[in-house]
Tab-separated table of C-alpha atoms in Angstrom:
chain	number	residue	atom	x	y	z
A	1	GLU	CA	-9.575	16.915	4.609
A	2	ALA	CA	-7.354	15.535	1.774
A	3	GLN	CA	-8.770	11.743	2.189
A	4	VAL	CA	-9.615	8.673	0.220
A	5	THR	CA	-12.720	7.663	1.186
A	6	GLN	CA	-14.184	4.115	1.314
A	7	ASN	CA	-17.525	2.575	2.104
A	8	PRO	CA	-18.564	0.456	3.764
A	9	ARG	CA	-15.548	0.592	6.254
A	10	TYR	CA	-18.091	-3.662	7.454
A	11	LEU	CA	-19.549	-5.781	5.480
A	12	ILE	CA	-20.585	-8.851	5.292
A	13	THR	CA	-22.553	-11.042	2.519
A	14	VAL	CA	-23.048	-14.177	1.108
A	15	THR	CA	-21.968	-16.168	-1.856
A	16	GLY	CA	-23.229	-14.871	-4.839
A	17	LYS	CA	-24.985	-11.035	-3.621
A	18	LYS	CA	-23.490	-9.131	-5.433
A	19	LEU	CA	-21.778	-6.147	-3.733
A	20	THR	CA	-19.829	-2.550	-4.470
A	21	VAL	CA	-17.476	-0.833	-2.382
A	22	THR	CA	-17.327	3.050	-3.365
A	23	CYS	CA	-14.025	5.178	-3.417
A	24	SER	CA	-13.750	7.986	-3.543
A	25	GLN	CA	-10.912	11.083	-2.801
A	26	ASN	CA	-11.263	14.129	-3.119
A	27	MET	CA	-7.353	14.938	-4.463
A	28	ASN	CA	-8.034	15.243	-8.051
A	29	HIS	CA	-5.644	12.639	-8.387
A	30	GLU	CA	-4.904	10.938	-11.601
A	31	TYR	CA	-4.330	7.006	-10.605
A	32	MET	CA	-6.227	5.173	-8.526
A	33	SER	CA	-5.708	1.530	-7.210
A	34	TRP	CA	-7.946	-1.158	-5.293
A	35	TYR	CA	-5.415	-3.278	-3.401
A	36	ARG	CA	-6.454	-6.697	-0.876
A	37	GLN	CA	-5.023	-7.580	2.348
A	38	ASP	CA	-4.525	-11.147	3.866
A	39	PRO	CA	-2.240	-12.661	6.413
A	40	GLY	CA	1.070	-13.646	4.859
A	41	LEU	CA	0.492	-12.405	1.898
A	42	GLY	CA	0.600	-8.667	2.627
A	43	LEU	CA	-1.146	-6.008	-0.189
A	44	ARG	CA	-1.929	-6.646	-3.457
A	45	GLN	CA	-3.100	-5.121	-5.602
A	46	ILE	CA	-6.595	-5.786	-8.283
A	47	TYR	CA	-7.200	-3.541	-10.424
A	48	TYR	CA	-6.082	0.367	-11.593
A	49	SER	CA	-6.833	2.645	-12.808
A	50	MET	CA	-4.246	5.950	-14.536
A	51	ASN	CA	-7.133	8.374	-14.945
A	52	VAL	CA	-10.366	8.506	-16.007
A	53	GLU	CA	-12.047	5.554	-18.595
A	54	VAL	CA	-8.514	3.950	-17.880
A	55	THR	CA	-8.372	0.592	-16.525
A	56	ASP	CA	-6.604	-2.118	-16.423
A	57	LYS	CA	-5.806	-5.806	-14.337
A	58	GLY	CA	-3.483	-6.291	-11.121
A	59	ASP	CA	-1.816	-9.210	-9.613
A	60	VAL	CA	-5.576	-10.196	-8.553
A	61	PRO	CA	-8.313	-9.306	-10.629
A	62	GLU	CA	-10.560	-12.840	-10.708
A	63	GLY	CA	-13.514	-11.862	-9.600
A	64	TYR	CA	-13.402	-8.547	-9.122
A	65	LYS	CA	-15.458	-4.989	-11.896
A	66	VAL	CA	-14.370	-1.952	-12.102
A	67	SER	CA	-15.045	1.051	-13.301
A	68	ARG	CA	-13.372	5.025	-13.994
A	69	LYS	CA	-16.538	7.333	-15.539
A	70	GLU	CA	-15.234	10.157	-13.092
A	71	LYS	CA	-11.674	10.846	-12.489
A	72	ARG	CA	-13.352	11.450	-8.628
A	73	ASN	CA	-14.408	7.945	-7.840
A	74	PHE	CA	-13.355	4.183	-8.788
A	75	PRO	CA	-16.062	1.290	-7.205
A	76	LEU	CA	-14.601	-1.784	-7.000
A	77	ILE	CA	-17.187	-4.149	-7.988
A	78	LEU	CA	-17.969	-7.824	-6.839
A	79	GLU	CA	-20.869	-9.579	-9.301
A	80	SER	CA	-20.918	-13.048	-7.495
A	81	PRO	CA	-18.710	-12.997	-4.344
A	82	SER	CA	-17.356	-15.878	-3.275
A	83	PRO	CA	-16.081	-16.881	0.878
A	84	ASN	CA	-12.354	-16.658	-1.251
A	85	GLN	CA	-12.828	-12.852	-1.443
A	86	THR	CA	-13.462	-12.462	2.147
A	87	SER	CA	-10.224	-9.799	3.181
A	88	LEU	CA	-9.252	-6.643	4.498
A	89	TYR	CA	-9.407	-3.860	1.093
A	90	PHE	CA	-8.025	-0.869	0.315
A	91	CYS	CA	-8.429	1.822	-1.790
A	92	ALA	CA	-6.007	3.872	-2.741
A	93	SER	CA	-4.317	7.323	-5.251
A	94	SER	CA	-2.375	9.300	-6.270
A	95	LEU	CA	-0.641	12.052	-8.328
A	96	VAL	CA	2.737	10.284	-10.697
A	97	TYR	CA	4.626	12.162	-11.593
A	98	SER	CA	8.841	10.836	-12.856
A	99	GLY	CA	8.111	7.109	-11.892
A	100	ALA	CA	6.949	8.009	-7.985
A	101	ASN	CA	4.066	7.148	-7.212
A	102	VAL	CA	2.932	7.711	-3.448
A	103	LEU	CA	-0.307	6.204	-2.570
A	104	THR	CA	-2.742	8.273	-0.205
A	105	PHE	CA	-4.893	4.800	1.483
A	106	GLY	CA	-8.508	5.102	2.470
A	107	ALA	CA	-8.796	3.495	6.213
A	108	GLY	CA	-10.046	-0.139	4.243
A	109	SER	CA	-13.386	-2.230	4.177
A	110	ARG	CA	-13.358	-5.759	5.731
A	111	LEU	CA	-15.340	-8.247	4.089
A	112	THR	CA	-16.741	-11.340	4.775
A	113	VAL	CA	-18.610	-13.660	2.602
A	114	LEU	CA	-20.265	-16.607	4.336
B	1	GLY	CA	8.817	-14.086	-10.231
B	2	GLU	CA	10.875	-10.892	-7.986
B	3	SER	CA	9.840	-9.749	-5.492
B	4	VAL	CA	10.497	-7.189	-2.468
B	5	GLY	CA	10.865	-9.193	0.754
B	6	LEU	CA	11.913	-7.869	5.245
B	7	HIS	CA	14.241	-10.327	6.998
B	8	LEU	CA	12.026	-9.699	10.416
B	9	PRO	CA	8.758	-10.706	10.915
B	10	THR	CA	8.890	-8.559	13.743
B	11	LEU	CA	10.934	-6.550	16.193
B	12	SER	CA	10.451	-5.878	19.833
B	13	VAL	CA	12.785	-2.538	20.794
B	14	GLN	CA	12.270	-0.578	24.107
B	15	GLU	CA	11.206	3.659	24.429
B	16	GLY	CA	13.450	5.923	23.033
B	17	ASP	CA	15.671	3.104	21.149
B	18	ASN	CA	16.496	3.228	18.054
B	19	SER	CA	15.168	1.261	15.505
B	20	ILE	CA	16.117	-0.858	12.153
B	21	ILE	CA	13.750	-2.035	9.825
B	22	ASN	CA	15.126	-4.676	6.921
B	23	CYS	CA	13.614	-4.707	3.249
B	24	ALA	CA	15.425	-7.397	0.471
B	25	TYR	CA	14.575	-6.045	-3.011
B	26	SER	CA	15.198	-8.990	-5.745
B	27	ASN	CA	14.167	-6.707	-9.303
B	28	SER	CA	17.680	-4.741	-9.965
B	29	ALA	CA	15.450	-2.208	-12.138
B	30	SER	CA	13.811	-1.072	-9.434
B	31	ASP	CA	14.148	2.484	-9.473
B	32	TYR	CA	12.314	4.553	-6.834
B	33	PHE	CA	11.093	2.677	-2.678
B	34	ILE	CA	8.303	3.497	0.021
B	35	TRP	CA	7.789	2.683	3.309
B	36	TYR	CA	5.121	2.961	4.150
B	37	LYS	CA	3.595	2.839	8.136
B	38	GLN	CA	0.256	0.906	9.408
B	39	GLU	CA	-1.612	1.217	12.551
B	40	SER	CA	-4.987	-0.657	13.419
B	41	GLY	CA	-7.257	-0.589	12.013
B	42	LYS	CA	-6.102	2.250	9.994
B	43	GLY	CA	-4.515	1.969	6.068
B	44	PRO	CA	-1.407	2.845	4.828
B	45	GLN	CA	-0.045	5.882	5.429
B	46	PHE	CA	3.637	7.196	3.383
B	47	ILE	CA	6.532	7.488	5.897
B	48	ILE	CA	9.359	8.626	3.398
B	49	ASP	CA	11.015	7.414	-0.004
B	50	ILE	CA	14.001	7.367	-1.383
B	51	ARG	CA	14.974	7.496	-5.409
B	52	SER	CA	17.261	4.807	-6.841
B	53	ASN	CA	20.152	7.511	-7.628
B	54	MET	CA	20.012	7.978	-3.641
B	55	ASP	CA	22.081	5.902	-0.770
B	56	LYS	CA	19.929	8.102	2.022
B	57	ARG	CA	17.384	9.225	3.220
B	58	GLN	CA	16.681	11.890	6.672
B	59	GLY	CA	13.134	12.839	7.791
B	60	GLN	CA	11.322	13.862	11.269
B	61	ARG	CA	13.437	10.859	12.858
B	62	VAL	CA	13.397	8.677	9.919
B	63	THR	CA	16.215	7.201	7.836
B	64	VAL	CA	16.204	5.486	4.557
B	65	LEU	CA	19.432	3.691	3.646
B	66	LEU	CA	19.298	2.145	-0.156
B	67	ASN	CA	22.250	-0.203	-0.793
B	68	LYS	CA	21.551	-0.774	-4.534
B	69	THR	CA	25.256	-3.658	-4.275
B	70	VAL	CA	22.610	-5.727	-1.671
B	71	LYS	CA	19.600	-5.146	-3.085
B	72	HIS	CA	18.630	-3.530	0.748
B	73	LEU	CA	16.187	-0.915	2.734
B	74	SER	CA	15.922	-0.172	5.741
B	75	LEU	CA	14.292	1.916	7.666
B	76	GLN	CA	15.874	3.607	10.723
B	77	ILE	CA	13.844	5.382	13.807
B	78	ALA	CA	15.317	6.804	15.974
B	79	ALA	CA	14.112	7.247	19.837
B	80	THR	CA	11.461	4.735	18.882
B	81	GLN	CA	7.898	5.706	21.383
B	82	PRO	CA	4.596	3.498	21.449
B	83	GLY	CA	2.849	5.596	18.784
B	84	ASP	CA	5.278	4.444	16.209
B	85	SER	CA	3.680	0.504	17.697
B	86	ALA	CA	3.072	-0.773	13.431
B	87	VAL	CA	3.216	-2.447	10.689
B	88	TYR	CA	5.640	-0.879	9.023
B	89	PHE	CA	5.951	-1.955	4.350
B	90	CYS	CA	7.984	-1.634	2.344
B	91	ALA	CA	7.292	-0.659	-1.812
B	92	GLU	CA	8.889	-0.673	-4.752
B	93	ASN	CA	8.381	0.904	-7.728
B	94	SER	CA	9.745	-1.573	-11.043
B	95	GLY	CA	9.287	1.710	-13.196
B	96	GLY	CA	7.172	0.248	-15.835
B	97	SER	CA	5.083	2.727	-17.658
B	98	ASN	CA	1.921	1.152	-15.050
B	99	TYR	CA	3.512	3.428	-11.496
B	100	LYS	CA	3.669	-0.480	-9.773
B	101	LEU	CA	3.974	-0.479	-6.559
B	102	THR	CA	5.273	-4.304	-4.880
B	103	PHE	CA	4.469	-4.245	-1.411
B	104	GLY	CA	6.886	-6.562	0.954
B	105	LYS	CA	4.581	-8.334	3.813
B	106	GLY	CA	5.248	-6.354	6.270
B	107	THR	CA	7.339	-6.117	9.990
B	108	LEU	CA	5.768	-6.018	13.021
B	109	LEU	CA	7.460	-3.018	15.427
B	110	THR	CA	5.926	-3.006	19.097
B	111	VAL	CA	7.477	-0.359	20.779
B	112	ASN	CA	7.892	-1.607	24.747
B	113	PRO	CA	7.296	1.637	27.258
């Protein structure tokens, strides 16, 4: 089944404890992206990647890192999480062509930072 | 800055009625639009898309209308069913090389049996 898989789905952690949220897609998509979803703010892009070894900042990149060493994986790293990073995170991927970018989303990872 | 917004944050309809969800956009350079559906506890799912050179596009029970004159996008759902209850987002691609999608804040559709 074609899908985007995120792990963990739920995580409670403490301030300053490094964590990684993994994302993997099996559709051979070039484009991958991370979003956070907060009440009243909608989906905001954190980082995106157009292809392997190509990453760039989205609208809210502060406090996050990403890497794209392989086409299928795009982990999100929080080096020193803070409570304002408590949120619902979505990874997404797509084939981009002629301006179209139909993202396929993962099921989401709910992160709580105490 | 330019943004995508929604006229109605919530919409409640009776099963079998038609639903219309609206979206206003302000970036006249946007050339591609998508509607997503997000059910509780799940990630957004693609419903339908439309390019700026089109006014209307139909799918199964859904129709998207684009009015570039007033920068307005709508999603029409025919014969709404309880399974249509979800949050609906519009998103626009402003045509930049990064293929970035800007999402609206969403409309909650509730279908009453």
